[in-house]
Amino acid sequence: PYWSFDGGVGLGMPRAMPALVNPQTPVPPITSHLRDSSELSGYQLHATDGELGKVEDFILDDQGWNIRYLVIRPGNWLTQTQVLLSPEWIEQVSYEKAEIVVNLPSELIKTSPAYDASHSLTRDLEKKLHDHYERKGYWVPKNVVNR
């Protein structure tokens, strides 16, 4: 507000009005790298040996509100199987090409433990997933060597 109160009783005194933006002034382009996660739905997934499938959904961590996994449908839309990939395993995201690149072979992703959205995600499935990709789980402290 432009009305200033000096702590005393009364209506206060108006301060100088802030300068208004000239509508003729060009607006600088948005340089934020923040994106709406729904924008990534439908992005193509590229493995080391070619295009693999599409991003269908996301699983959020309800504690930290970060994306824990991307739900991927490897293959075409007729494929019923869904698998999970951690955002930590993403090599590159191209918003211009609507694609996500991972440094993993497609066969490794296709043979990943299947994800069924009608069941809750369990730590057991997460352990199987991380073991399959030979990656340490996010729940394991960074200084621990073994899983």
CSV table of C-alpha atoms in Angstrom, one decimal:
chain,number,residue,atom,x,y,z
A,1,PRO,CA,0.0,0.0,0.0
A,2,TYR,CA,1.2,3.5,-0.6
A,3,TRP,CA,-0.3,4.8,2.7
A,4,SER,CA,2.3,4.9,5.4
A,5,PHE,CA,1.5,4.7,9.1
A,6,ASP,CA,4.1,6.1,11.4
A,7,GLY,CA,2.9,4.1,14.4
A,8,GLY,CA,0.8,6.9,15.7
A,9,VAL,CA,-3.0,7.3,15.7
A,10,GLY,CA,-4.5,8.7,12.6
A,11,LEU,CA,-4.9,8.0,8.9
A,12,GLY,CA,-1.2,8.4,8.0
A,13,MET,CA,0.4,10.2,5.1
A,14,PRO,CA,0.5,9.0,1.6
A,15,ARG,CA,4.0,8.0,0.2
A,16,ALA,CA,5.1,8.6,-3.3
A,17,MET,CA,3.2,6.4,-5.8
A,18,PRO,CA,5.3,3.7,-7.4
A,19,ALA,CA,6.1,4.3,-11.0
A,20,LEU,CA,3.7,2.5,-13.3
A,21,VAL,CA,4.9,0.3,-16.1
A,22,ASN,CA,4.6,1.9,-19.5
A,23,PRO,CA,2.4,-0.4,-21.6
A,24,GLN,CA,4.7,0.5,-24.6
A,25,THR,CA,7.8,-0.9,-22.9
A,26,PRO,CA,8.7,-4.3,-24.2
A,27,VAL,CA,8.4,-7.1,-21.7
A,28,PRO,CA,11.6,-9.1,-21.3
A,29,PRO,CA,11.3,-12.8,-22.2
A,30,ILE,CA,10.8,-15.2,-19.3
A,31,THR,CA,14.0,-16.9,-18.5
A,32,SER,CA,12.8,-19.2,-15.7
A,33,HIS,CA,13.5,-22.9,-16.0
A,34,LEU,CA,10.5,-23.7,-13.9
A,35,ARG,CA,7.9,-25.7,-15.8
A,36,ASP,CA,4.5,-27.1,-15.1
A,37,SER,CA,4.9,-30.9,-14.7
A,38,SER,CA,1.8,-31.5,-16.8
A,39,GLU,CA,3.8,-29.9,-19.7
A,40,LEU,CA,6.1,-33.0,-19.7
A,41,SER,CA,3.2,-35.5,-20.1
A,42,GLY,CA,3.4,-36.9,-23.6
A,43,TYR,CA,7.1,-36.1,-24.0
A,44,GLN,CA,9.0,-38.8,-25.9
A,45,LEU,CA,11.6,-40.8,-24.0
A,46,HIS,CA,14.9,-41.5,-25.8
A,47,ALA,CA,17.1,-44.2,-24.5
A,48,THR,CA,20.7,-44.7,-25.7
A,49,ASP,CA,19.6,-46.8,-28.6
A,50,GLY,CA,16.6,-44.8,-29.8
A,51,GLU,CA,13.1,-43.7,-29.0
A,52,LEU,CA,11.3,-45.8,-26.4
A,53,GLY,CA,8.0,-44.4,-25.4
A,54,LYS,CA,6.2,-41.6,-23.7
A,55,VAL,CA,5.9,-39.9,-20.3
A,56,GLU,CA,2.4,-40.6,-19.0
A,57,ASP,CA,2.3,-39.4,-15.4
A,58,PHE,CA,4.3,-38.6,-12.3
A,59,ILE,CA,4.6,-39.9,-8.8
A,60,LEU,CA,5.1,-37.1,-6.2
A,61,ASP,CA,6.8,-37.4,-2.9
A,62,ASP,CA,4.1,-36.2,-0.5
A,63,GLN,CA,6.7,-35.1,2.1
A,64,GLY,CA,8.9,-32.9,0.0
A,65,TRP,CA,6.5,-32.3,-2.9
A,66,ASN,CA,9.1,-33.2,-5.5
A,67,ILE,CA,8.8,-35.6,-8.5
A,68,ARG,CA,9.9,-39.0,-7.2
A,69,TYR,CA,9.3,-41.0,-10.5
A,70,LEU,CA,8.2,-40.5,-14.1
A,71,VAL,CA,5.6,-43.0,-15.2
A,72,ILE,CA,6.7,-44.3,-18.6
A,73,ARG,CA,4.8,-46.4,-21.2
A,74,PRO,CA,7.6,-48.0,-23.2
A,75,GLY,CA,6.5,-48.9,-26.7
A,76,ASN,CA,3.4,-47.6,-28.4
A,77,TRP,CA,0.0,-46.7,-27.0
A,78,LEU,CA,-1.2,-50.3,-27.3
A,79,THR,CA,1.3,-51.4,-24.7
A,80,GLN,CA,-0.3,-51.8,-21.3
A,81,THR,CA,2.9,-52.0,-19.3
A,82,GLN,CA,4.1,-48.9,-17.4
A,83,VAL,CA,7.5,-48.6,-15.7
A,84,LEU,CA,9.1,-46.0,-13.5
A,85,LEU,CA,12.2,-43.8,-14.0
A,86,SER,CA,13.7,-41.5,-11.4
A,87,PRO,CA,14.3,-37.9,-12.5
A,88,GLU,CA,17.8,-38.4,-11.2
A,89,TRP,CA,18.4,-40.7,-14.1
A,90,ILE,CA,17.5,-38.2,-16.7
A,91,GLU,CA,20.4,-37.0,-18.9
A,92,GLN,CA,18.6,-34.1,-20.7
A,93,VAL,CA,15.2,-32.5,-21.1
A,94,SER,CA,14.4,-30.7,-24.4
A,95,TYR,CA,11.4,-28.5,-24.1
A,96,GLU,CA,11.8,-27.4,-27.7
A,97,LYS,CA,11.7,-31.1,-29.0
A,98,ALA,CA,9.3,-32.3,-26.3
A,99,GLU,CA,11.7,-35.1,-25.3
A,100,ILE,CA,13.5,-36.6,-22.4
A,101,VAL,CA,16.8,-38.3,-22.9
A,102,VAL,CA,18.2,-41.0,-20.5
A,103,ASN,CA,21.6,-42.7,-20.6
A,104,LEU,CA,20.0,-46.2,-20.3
A,105,PRO,CA,19.5,-48.8,-23.0
A,106,SER,CA,15.9,-49.4,-24.0
A,107,GLU,CA,16.0,-53.1,-23.1
A,108,LEU,CA,16.9,-52.2,-19.5
A,109,ILE,CA,13.9,-49.9,-19.3
A,110,LYS,CA,11.5,-52.4,-21.0
A,111,THR,CA,12.5,-55.1,-18.5
A,112,SER,CA,12.2,-52.8,-15.5
A,113,PRO,CA,9.7,-54.0,-12.8
A,114,ALA,CA,6.2,-53.1,-14.0
A,115,TYR,CA,4.3,-50.4,-12.2
A,116,ASP,CA,0.6,-50.7,-11.6
A,117,ALA,CA,-1.1,-47.5,-10.8
A,118,SER,CA,-4.0,-49.3,-9.1
A,119,HIS,CA,-1.7,-50.4,-6.3
A,120,SER,CA,0.3,-48.3,-3.9
A,121,LEU,CA,3.9,-47.8,-4.6
A,122,THR,CA,5.8,-49.8,-1.9
A,123,ARG,CA,9.4,-49.7,-0.7
A,124,ASP,CA,9.8,-53.3,-1.9
A,125,LEU,CA,9.0,-52.2,-5.5
A,126,GLU,CA,11.3,-49.2,-5.2
A,127,LYS,CA,14.1,-51.5,-4.0
A,128,LYS,CA,13.5,-53.8,-7.0
A,129,LEU,CA,13.5,-50.8,-9.3
A,130,HIS,CA,16.8,-49.4,-8.0
A,131,ASP,CA,18.4,-52.8,-7.9
A,132,HIS,CA,17.3,-53.3,-11.6
A,133,TYR,CA,19.0,-50.1,-12.6
A,134,GLU,CA,21.9,-50.7,-10.2
A,135,ARG,CA,21.3,-47.4,-8.5
A,136,LYS,CA,21.3,-46.5,-4.8
A,137,GLY,CA,17.9,-45.7,-3.4
A,138,TYR,CA,17.1,-42.1,-2.4
A,139,TRP,CA,16.3,-43.4,1.1
A,140,VAL,CA,19.8,-44.7,1.6
A,141,PRO,CA,22.1,-42.1,3.3
A,142,LYS,CA,24.7,-40.8,0.8
A,143,ASN,CA,27.7,-42.0,2.8
A,144,VAL,CA,26.5,-45.7,2.9
A,145,VAL,CA,28.1,-47.9,0.2
A,146,ASN,CA,25.8,-50.9,0.3
A,147,ARG,CA,22.0,-50.8,-0.2
